[in-house]
Short mmCIF file of C-alpha atoms in Angstrom, two decimals:
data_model
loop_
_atom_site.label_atom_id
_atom_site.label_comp_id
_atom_site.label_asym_id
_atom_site.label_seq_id
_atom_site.Cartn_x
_atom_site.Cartn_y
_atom_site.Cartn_z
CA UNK A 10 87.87 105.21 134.98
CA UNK A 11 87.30 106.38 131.39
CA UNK A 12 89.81 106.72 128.83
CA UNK A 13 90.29 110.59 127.53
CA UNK A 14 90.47 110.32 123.86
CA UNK A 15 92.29 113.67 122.28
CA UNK A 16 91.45 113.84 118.55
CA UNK A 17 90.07 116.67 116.02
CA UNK A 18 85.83 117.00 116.33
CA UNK A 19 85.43 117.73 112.67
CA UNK A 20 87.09 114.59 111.00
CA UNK A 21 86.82 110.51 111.60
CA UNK A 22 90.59 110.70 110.56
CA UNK A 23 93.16 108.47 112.42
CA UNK A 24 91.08 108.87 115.50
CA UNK A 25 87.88 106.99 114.23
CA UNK A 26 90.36 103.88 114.62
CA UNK A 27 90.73 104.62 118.08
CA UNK A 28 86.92 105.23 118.64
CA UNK A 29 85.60 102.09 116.91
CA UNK A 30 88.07 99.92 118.85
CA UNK A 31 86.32 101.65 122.04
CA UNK A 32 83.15 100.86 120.64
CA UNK A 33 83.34 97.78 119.81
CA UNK A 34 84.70 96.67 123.15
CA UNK A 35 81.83 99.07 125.14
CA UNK A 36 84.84 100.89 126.56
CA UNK A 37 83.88 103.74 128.60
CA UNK A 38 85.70 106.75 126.99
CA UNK A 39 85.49 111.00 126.50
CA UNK A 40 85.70 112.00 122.84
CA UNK A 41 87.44 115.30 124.57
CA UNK A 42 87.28 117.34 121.77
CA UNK A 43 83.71 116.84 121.16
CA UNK A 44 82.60 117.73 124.06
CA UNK A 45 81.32 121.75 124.26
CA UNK A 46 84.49 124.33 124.85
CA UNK A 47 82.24 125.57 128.44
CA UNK A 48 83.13 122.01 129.37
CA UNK A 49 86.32 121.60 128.57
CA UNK A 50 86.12 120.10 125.06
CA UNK A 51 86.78 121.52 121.24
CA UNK A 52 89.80 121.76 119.25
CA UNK A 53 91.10 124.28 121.81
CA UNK A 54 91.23 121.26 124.16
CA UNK A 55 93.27 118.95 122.01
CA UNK A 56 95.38 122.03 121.23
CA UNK A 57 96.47 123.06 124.38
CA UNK A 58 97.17 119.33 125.53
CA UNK A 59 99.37 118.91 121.99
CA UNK A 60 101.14 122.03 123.58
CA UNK A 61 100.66 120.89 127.29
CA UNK A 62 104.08 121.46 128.33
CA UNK A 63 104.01 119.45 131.80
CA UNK A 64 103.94 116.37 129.63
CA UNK A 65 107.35 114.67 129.35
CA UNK A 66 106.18 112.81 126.68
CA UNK A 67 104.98 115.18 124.27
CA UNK A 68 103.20 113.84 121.28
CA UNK A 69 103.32 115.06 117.49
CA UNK A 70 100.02 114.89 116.52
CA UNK A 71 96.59 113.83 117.78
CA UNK A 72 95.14 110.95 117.90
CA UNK A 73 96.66 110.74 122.24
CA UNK A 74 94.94 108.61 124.63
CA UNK A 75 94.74 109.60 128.33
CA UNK A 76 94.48 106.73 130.38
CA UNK A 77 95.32 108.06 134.31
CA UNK A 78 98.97 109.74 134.38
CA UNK A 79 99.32 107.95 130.84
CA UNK A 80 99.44 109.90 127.63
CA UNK A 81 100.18 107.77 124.54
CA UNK A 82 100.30 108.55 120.98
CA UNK A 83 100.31 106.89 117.35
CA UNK A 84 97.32 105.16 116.05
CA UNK A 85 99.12 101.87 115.86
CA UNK A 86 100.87 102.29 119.42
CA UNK A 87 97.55 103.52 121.24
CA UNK A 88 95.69 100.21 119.88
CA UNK A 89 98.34 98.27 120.89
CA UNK A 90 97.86 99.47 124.34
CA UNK A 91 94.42 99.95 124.08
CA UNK A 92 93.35 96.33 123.08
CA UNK A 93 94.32 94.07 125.90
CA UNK A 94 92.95 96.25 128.47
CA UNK A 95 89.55 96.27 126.73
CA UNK A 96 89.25 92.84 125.61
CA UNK A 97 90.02 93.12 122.10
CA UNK A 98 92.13 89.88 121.14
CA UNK A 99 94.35 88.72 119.91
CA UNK A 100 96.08 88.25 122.93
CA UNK A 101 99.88 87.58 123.92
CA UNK A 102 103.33 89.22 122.79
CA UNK A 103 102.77 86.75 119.58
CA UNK A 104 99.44 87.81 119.05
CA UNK A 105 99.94 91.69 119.52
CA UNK A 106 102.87 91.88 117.43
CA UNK A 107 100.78 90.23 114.40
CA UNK A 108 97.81 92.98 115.12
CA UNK A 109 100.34 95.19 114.68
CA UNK A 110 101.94 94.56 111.71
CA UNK A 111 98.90 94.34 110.18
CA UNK A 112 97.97 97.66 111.64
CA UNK A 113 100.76 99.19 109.94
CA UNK A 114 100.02 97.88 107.36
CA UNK A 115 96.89 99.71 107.48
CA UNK A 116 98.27 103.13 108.36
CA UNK A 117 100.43 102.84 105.41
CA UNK A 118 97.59 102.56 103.41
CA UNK A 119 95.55 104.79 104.84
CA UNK A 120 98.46 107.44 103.97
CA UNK A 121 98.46 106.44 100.76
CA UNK A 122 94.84 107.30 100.46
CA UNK A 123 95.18 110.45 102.18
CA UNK A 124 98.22 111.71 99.70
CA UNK A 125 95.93 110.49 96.83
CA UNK A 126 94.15 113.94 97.09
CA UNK A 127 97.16 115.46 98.89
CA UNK A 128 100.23 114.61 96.67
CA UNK A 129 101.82 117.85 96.95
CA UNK A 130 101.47 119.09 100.37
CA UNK A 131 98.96 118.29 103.36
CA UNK A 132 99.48 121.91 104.46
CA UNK A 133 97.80 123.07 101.38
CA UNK A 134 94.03 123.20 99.78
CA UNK A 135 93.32 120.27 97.38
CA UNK A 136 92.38 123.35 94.71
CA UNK A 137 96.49 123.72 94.75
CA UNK A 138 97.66 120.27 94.17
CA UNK A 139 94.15 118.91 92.06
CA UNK A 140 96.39 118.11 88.68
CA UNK A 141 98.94 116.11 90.60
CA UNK A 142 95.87 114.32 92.49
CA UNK A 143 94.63 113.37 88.95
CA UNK A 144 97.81 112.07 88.79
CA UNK A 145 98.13 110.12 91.73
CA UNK A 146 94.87 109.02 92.15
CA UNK A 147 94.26 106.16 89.62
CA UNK A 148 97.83 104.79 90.30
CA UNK A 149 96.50 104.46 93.48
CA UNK A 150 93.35 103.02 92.56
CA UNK A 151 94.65 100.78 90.03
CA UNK A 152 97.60 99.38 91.85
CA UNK A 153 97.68 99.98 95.51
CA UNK A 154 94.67 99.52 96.40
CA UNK A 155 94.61 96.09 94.70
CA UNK A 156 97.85 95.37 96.29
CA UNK A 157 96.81 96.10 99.57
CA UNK A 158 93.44 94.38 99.31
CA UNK A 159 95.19 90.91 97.55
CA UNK A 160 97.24 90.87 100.95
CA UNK A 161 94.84 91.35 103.49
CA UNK A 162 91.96 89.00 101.65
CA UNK A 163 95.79 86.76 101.52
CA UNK A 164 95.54 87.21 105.03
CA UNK A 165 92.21 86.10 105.50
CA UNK A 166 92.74 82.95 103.54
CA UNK A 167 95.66 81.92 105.60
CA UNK A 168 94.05 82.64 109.08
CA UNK A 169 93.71 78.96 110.16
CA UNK A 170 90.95 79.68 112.62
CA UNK A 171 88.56 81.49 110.51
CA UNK A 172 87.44 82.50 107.21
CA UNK A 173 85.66 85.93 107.89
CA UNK A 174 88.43 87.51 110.11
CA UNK A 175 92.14 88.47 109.75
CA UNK A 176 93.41 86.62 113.18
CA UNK A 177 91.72 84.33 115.20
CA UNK A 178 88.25 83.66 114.75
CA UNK A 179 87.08 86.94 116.81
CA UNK A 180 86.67 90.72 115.81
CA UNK A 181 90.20 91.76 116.53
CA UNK A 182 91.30 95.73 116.23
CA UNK A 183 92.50 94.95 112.57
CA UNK A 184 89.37 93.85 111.60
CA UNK A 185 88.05 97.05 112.94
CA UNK A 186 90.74 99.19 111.51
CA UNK A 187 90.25 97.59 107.88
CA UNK A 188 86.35 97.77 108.13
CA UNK A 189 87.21 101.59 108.50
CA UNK A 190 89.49 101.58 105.45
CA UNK A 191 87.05 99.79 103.21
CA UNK A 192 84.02 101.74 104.45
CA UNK A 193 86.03 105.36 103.55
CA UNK A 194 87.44 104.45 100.38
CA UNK A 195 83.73 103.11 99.49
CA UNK A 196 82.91 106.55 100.41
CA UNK A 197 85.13 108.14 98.46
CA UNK A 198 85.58 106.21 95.17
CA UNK A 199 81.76 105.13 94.79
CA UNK A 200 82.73 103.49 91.68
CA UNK A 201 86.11 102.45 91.43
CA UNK A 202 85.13 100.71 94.91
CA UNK A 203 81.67 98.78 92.55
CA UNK A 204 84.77 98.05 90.31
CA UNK A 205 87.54 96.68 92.85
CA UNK A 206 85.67 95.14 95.71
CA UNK A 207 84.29 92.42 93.56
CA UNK A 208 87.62 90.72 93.10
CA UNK A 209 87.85 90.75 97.26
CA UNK A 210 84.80 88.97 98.84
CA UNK A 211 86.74 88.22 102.02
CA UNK A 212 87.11 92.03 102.70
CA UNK A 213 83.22 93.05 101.63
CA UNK A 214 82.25 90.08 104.26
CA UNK A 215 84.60 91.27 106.50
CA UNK A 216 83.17 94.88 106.20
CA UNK A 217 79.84 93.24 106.92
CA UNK A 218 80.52 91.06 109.60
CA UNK A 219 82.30 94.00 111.08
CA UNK A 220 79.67 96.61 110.78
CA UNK A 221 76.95 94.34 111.65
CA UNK A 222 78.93 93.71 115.51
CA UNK A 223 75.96 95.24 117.70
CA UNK A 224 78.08 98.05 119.53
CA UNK A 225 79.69 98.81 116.20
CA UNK A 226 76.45 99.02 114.47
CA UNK A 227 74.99 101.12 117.35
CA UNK A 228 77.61 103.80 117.10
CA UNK A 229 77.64 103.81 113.41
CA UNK A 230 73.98 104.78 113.43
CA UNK A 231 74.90 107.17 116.76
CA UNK A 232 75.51 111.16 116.42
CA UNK A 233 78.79 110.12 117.88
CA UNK A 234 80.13 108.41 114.14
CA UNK A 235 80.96 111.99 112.59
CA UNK A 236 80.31 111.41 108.68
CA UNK A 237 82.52 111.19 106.16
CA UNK A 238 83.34 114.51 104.75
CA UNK A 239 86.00 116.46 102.60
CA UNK A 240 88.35 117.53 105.31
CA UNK A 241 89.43 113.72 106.45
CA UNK A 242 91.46 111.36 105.05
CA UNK A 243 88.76 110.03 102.90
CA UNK A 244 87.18 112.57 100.78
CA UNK A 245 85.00 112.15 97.77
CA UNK A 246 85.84 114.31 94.89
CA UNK A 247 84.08 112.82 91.66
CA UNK A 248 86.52 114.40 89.28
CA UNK A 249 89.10 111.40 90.91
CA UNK A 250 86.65 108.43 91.22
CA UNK A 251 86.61 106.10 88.47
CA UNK B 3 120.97 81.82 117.23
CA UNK B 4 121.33 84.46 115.02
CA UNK B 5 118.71 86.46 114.16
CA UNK B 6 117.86 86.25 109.81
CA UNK B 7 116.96 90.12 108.37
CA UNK B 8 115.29 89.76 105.06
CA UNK B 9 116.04 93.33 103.05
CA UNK B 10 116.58 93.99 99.90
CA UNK B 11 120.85 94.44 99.46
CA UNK B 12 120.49 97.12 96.56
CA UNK B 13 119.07 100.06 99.16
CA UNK B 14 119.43 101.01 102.87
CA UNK B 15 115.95 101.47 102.81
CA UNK B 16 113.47 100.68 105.92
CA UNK B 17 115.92 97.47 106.42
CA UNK B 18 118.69 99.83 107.70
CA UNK B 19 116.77 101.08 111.05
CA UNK B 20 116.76 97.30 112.01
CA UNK B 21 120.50 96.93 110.77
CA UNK B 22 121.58 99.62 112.69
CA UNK B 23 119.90 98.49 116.02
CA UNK B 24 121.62 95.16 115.42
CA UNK B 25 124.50 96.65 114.97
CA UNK B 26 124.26 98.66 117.91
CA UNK B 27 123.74 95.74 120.40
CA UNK B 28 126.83 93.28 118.77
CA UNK B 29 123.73 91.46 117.90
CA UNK B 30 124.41 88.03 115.66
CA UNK B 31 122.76 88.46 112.09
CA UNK B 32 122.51 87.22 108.53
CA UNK B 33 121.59 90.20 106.36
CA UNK B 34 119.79 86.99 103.65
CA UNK B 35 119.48 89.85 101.01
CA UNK B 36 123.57 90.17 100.99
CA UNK B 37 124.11 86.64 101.06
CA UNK B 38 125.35 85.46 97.34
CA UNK B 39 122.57 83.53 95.87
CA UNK B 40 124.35 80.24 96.01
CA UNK B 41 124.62 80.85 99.61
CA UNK B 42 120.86 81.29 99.82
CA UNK B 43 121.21 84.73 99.26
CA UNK B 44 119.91 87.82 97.13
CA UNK B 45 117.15 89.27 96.05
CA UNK B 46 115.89 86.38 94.68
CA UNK B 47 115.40 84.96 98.47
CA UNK B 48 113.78 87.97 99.73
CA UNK B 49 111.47 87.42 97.17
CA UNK B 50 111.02 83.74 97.85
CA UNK B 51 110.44 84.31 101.63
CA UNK B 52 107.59 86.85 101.39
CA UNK B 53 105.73 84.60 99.00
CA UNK B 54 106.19 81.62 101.41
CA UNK B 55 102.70 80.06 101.50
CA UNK B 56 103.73 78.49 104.19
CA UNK B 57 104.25 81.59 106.65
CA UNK B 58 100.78 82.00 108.24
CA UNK B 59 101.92 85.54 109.44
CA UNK B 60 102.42 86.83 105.63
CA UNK B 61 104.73 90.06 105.49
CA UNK B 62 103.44 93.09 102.82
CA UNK B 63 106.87 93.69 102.76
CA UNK B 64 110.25 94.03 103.98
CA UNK B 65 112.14 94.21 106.21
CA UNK B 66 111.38 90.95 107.85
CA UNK B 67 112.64 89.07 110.58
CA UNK B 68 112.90 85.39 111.61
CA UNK B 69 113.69 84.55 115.14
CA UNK B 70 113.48 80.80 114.84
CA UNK B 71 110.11 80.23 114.53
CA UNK B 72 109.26 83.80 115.01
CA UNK B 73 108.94 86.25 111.61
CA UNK B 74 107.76 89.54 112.07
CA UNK B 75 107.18 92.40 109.58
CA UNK B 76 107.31 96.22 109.61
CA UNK B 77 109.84 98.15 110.75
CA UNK B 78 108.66 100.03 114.05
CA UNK B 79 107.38 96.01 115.06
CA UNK B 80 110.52 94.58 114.26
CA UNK B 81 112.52 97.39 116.93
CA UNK B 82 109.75 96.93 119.22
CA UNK B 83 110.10 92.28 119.08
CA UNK B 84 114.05 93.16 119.24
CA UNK B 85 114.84 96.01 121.59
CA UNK B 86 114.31 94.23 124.92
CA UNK B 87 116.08 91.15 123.44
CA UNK B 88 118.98 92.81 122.65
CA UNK B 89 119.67 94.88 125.48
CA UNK B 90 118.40 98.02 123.80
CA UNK B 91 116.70 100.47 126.07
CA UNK B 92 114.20 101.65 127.17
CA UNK B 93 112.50 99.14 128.80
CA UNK B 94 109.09 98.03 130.30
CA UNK B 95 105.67 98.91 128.58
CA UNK B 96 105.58 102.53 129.45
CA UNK B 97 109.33 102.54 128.13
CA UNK B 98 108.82 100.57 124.75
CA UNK B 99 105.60 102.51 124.39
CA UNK B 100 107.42 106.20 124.77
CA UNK B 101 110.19 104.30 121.86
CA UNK B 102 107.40 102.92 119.77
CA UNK B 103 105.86 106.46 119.53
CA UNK B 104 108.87 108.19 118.98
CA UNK B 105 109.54 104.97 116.08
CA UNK B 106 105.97 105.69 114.36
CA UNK B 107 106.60 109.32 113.85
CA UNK B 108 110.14 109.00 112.41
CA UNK B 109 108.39 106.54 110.49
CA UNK B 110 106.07 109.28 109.06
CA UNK B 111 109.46 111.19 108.62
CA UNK B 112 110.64 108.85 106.62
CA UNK B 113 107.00 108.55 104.28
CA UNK B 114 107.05 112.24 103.64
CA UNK B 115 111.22 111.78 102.50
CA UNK B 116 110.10 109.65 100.06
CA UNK B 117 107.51 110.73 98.82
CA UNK B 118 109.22 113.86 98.49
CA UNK B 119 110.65 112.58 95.41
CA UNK B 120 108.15 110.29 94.69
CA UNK B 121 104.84 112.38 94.88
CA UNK B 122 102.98 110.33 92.14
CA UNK B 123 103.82 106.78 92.74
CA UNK B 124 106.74 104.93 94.12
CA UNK B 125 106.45 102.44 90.81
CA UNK B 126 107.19 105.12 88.73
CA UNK B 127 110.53 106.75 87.31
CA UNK B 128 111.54 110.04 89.06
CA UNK B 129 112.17 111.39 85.99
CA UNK B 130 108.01 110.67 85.24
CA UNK B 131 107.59 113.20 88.50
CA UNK B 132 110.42 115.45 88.60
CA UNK B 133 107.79 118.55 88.14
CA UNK B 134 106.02 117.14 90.97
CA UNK B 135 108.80 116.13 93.08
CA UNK B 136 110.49 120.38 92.38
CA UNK B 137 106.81 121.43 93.83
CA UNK B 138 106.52 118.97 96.93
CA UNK B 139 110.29 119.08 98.31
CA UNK B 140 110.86 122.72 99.14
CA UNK B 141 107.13 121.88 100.88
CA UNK B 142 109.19 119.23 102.51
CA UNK B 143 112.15 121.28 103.25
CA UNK B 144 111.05 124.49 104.31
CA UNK B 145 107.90 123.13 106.36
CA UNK B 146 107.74 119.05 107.56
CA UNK B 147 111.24 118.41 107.98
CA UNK B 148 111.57 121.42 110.74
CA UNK B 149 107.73 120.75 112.09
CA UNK B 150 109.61 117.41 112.97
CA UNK B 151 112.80 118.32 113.75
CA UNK B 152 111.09 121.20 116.46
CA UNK B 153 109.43 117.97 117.27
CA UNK B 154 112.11 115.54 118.70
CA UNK B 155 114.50 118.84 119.12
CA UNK B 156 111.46 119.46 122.37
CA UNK B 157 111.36 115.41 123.42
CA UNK B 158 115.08 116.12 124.10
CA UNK B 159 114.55 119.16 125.96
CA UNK B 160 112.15 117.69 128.23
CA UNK B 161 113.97 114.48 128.56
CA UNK B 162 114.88 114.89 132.04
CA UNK B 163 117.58 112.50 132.40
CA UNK B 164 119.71 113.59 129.96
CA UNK B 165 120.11 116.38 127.14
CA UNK B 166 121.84 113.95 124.59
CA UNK B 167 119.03 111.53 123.92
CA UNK B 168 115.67 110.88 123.11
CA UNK B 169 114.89 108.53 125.87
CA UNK B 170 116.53 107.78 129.73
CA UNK B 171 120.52 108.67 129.57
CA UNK B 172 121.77 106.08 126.78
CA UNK B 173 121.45 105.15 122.81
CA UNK B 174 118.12 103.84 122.52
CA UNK B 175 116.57 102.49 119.28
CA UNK B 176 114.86 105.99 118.95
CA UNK B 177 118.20 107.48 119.22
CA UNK B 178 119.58 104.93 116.28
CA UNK B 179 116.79 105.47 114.22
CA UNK B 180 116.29 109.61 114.51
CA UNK B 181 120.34 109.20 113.63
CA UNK B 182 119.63 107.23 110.40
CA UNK B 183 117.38 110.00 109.10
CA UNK B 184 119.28 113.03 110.11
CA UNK B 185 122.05 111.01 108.12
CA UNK B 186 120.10 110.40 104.96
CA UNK B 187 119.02 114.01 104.94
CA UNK B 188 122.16 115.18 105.06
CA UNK B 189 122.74 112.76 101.81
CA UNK B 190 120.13 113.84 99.96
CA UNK B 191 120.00 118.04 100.59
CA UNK B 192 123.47 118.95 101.92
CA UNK B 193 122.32 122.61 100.76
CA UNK B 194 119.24 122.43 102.72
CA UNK B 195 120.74 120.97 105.95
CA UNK B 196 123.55 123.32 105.72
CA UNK B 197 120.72 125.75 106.19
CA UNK B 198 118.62 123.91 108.73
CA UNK B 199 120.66 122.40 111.24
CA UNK B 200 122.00 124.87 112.90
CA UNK B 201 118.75 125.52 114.28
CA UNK B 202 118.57 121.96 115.99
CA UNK B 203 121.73 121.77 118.09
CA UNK B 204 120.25 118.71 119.78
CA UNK B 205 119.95 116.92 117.13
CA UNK B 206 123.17 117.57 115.29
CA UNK B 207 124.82 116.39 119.00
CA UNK B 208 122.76 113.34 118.79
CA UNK B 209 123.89 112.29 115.29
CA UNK B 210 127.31 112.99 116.47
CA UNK B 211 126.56 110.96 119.78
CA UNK B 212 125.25 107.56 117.98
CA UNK B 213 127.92 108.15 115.06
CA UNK B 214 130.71 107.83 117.95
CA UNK B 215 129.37 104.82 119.27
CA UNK B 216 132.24 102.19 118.72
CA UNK B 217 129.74 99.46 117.05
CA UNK B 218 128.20 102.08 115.22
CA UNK B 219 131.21 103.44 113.96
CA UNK B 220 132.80 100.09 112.95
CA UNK B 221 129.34 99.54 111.45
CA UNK B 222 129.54 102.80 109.16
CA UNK B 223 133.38 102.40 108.05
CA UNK B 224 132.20 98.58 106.99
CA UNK B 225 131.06 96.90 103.45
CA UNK B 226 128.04 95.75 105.86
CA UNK B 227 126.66 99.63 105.41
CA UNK B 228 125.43 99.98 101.94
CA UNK B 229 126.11 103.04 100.61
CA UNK B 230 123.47 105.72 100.09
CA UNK B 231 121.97 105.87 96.85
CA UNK B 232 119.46 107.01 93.93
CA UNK B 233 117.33 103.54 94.76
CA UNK B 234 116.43 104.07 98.47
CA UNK B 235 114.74 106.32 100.54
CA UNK B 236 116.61 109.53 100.71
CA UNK B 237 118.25 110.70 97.51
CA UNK B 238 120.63 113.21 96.20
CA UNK B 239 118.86 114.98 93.15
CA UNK B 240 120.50 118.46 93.11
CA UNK B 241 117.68 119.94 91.36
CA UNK B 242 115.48 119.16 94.38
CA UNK B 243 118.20 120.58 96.86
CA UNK B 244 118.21 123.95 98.31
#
């Protein structure tokens, strides 16, 4: 049966994590709210499930996976499910907990990028808070970023088994989720990302490597990759690139 | 054995959630950080341990935990490794899933009360972002902190085995945790909670609930709680209350 994926149509945003682990593993799955409203599908969809009362486990936000009578919610906590039951490794309680401290690890970056643009408020428009995303914005690129990239190409190094992965010596789910990170902040720092990404081969392989995966580069060149654009987490405005 | 928490002693910080679970179960511990440094103790050893090349499971950050030859980083990972093994509910998958959701979006709670005073960057001074801090906390205030406290104020309505709890009919982790931030909220904005709890009933019960617990208690009225302060997460600026 095919997993029901609930997650905004306009925007990658934290459900593109979800979708390229599905990818990757040739899950069979429903993008729900892409699908046309006279079937069922838009943002209408993933609203009214959000609200869906009958659930006893309501969630916060989207992204929420539908798997039978399962509903589960939280990037992190839907890959964790997600992942054994599709055949992305690594495997084990061991293994699992790793993937998912580095996949917090990721979230908290990608929030960081997100409130690089959004310092002030999420609820308003990026006109509002653009001073204090000057602000932000090269403290971000200047020191988290590099922070964040010396410990996952750290990472890499230390992975016993392999040196073009972050566990094992297989595509795991982090390797998907940081392939997504580097490809969006590429997309929205042009050239601060020509700058840093020098100083992190491991993570421009790893992007490769990652995006070169058959399935992954099949959906990436698919209608069903929605592009990068200025409502997701990733946005390119040139006035903060540099 | 005892379990070894590696958290900075200065701060409550993220290190507190796993204290207080802990704490909670009459779990066995060495909070490392509190240790005197010619115990093996301090900051200094925090320090030493997440720059141990020889870890091949490297931590970003704290809090970490070391389970013999188990360590394990992030917060919402370390409740997940520990719940079970300390006779926290809930249990099972489903169970730990439904906690570990519930964990990632107090999590994001706790983001968002940071970053509340620390809009710009977390290395910098508050006083180098007061302006920002005045224009992002009544944001805070007035909008996230009662889009999330509507939140978990509905997962207890529609828990149906109890109407004092997050999860099943006892204290879970999600229970602990949801107290810890109700707690430092109440530290840092008495003005503004003295506005806004009254409109959460549930969730003023449910600090009152874990609060009562007789660990918990003993816990709070001991040197082993650090007291809250201008260095950790939630912080009393009066200029930002109201």
């Amino acid at each position: 049966m095919a997993y029901d994926l609930y997650y905004w149509p306009m925007i990658q945003g934290r459900g593109e994590f979800i979708r390229l682990a599905l990818e990757e593993a040739g899950a069979e799955y429903v993008d729900v709210g892409r699908l046309p409203e006279a079937d069922g599908g838009g943002p209408v969809a993933i609203r009214a499930f959000l609200d869906d009362t009958a659930n006893a486990h309501p969630a916060y936000a989207p992204p929420i996976l539908k798997d039978g009578n399962v509903i589960i919610a939280q990037t992190t906590n839907i890959l964790g499910y997600l992942a054994p039951r599709i055949g992305l490794p690594p495997e084990g309680e061991r293994g699992r907990g790793w993937a998912n401290s580095l996949q917090l690890t990721i979230s908290d970056l990608v929030v960081e990028a997100h409130d690089a643009h959004h310092p002030i408020g999420s609820a308003l428009y990026y006109e509002d808070q653009v001073e204090e995303a000057k602000k932000r914005t090269p403290i971000f690129l200047e020191q988290r970023v590099p922070k964040y990239f010396t410990y996952f190409a750290d990472v890499i190094t230390r992975n016993g088994d392999s040196d073009a992965h972050l566990i094992g010596n297989a595509v795991s789910d982090a390797d998907l989720s940081l392939f997504q990170v580097i490809a969006g902040l590429r997309y929205a720092y042009p050239v601060a990302m020509a700058r840093i990404e020098p100083d992190y081969p491991a993570l421009t392989a790893l992007h490769g490597t990652v995006a070169a995966r058959p399935n992954v580069a099949a959906y990436l060149a698919s209608e069903r990759r929605i592009p990068f654009n200025e409502m997701g987490i990733f946005r390119h405005y040139p006035e903060l690139d540099g």
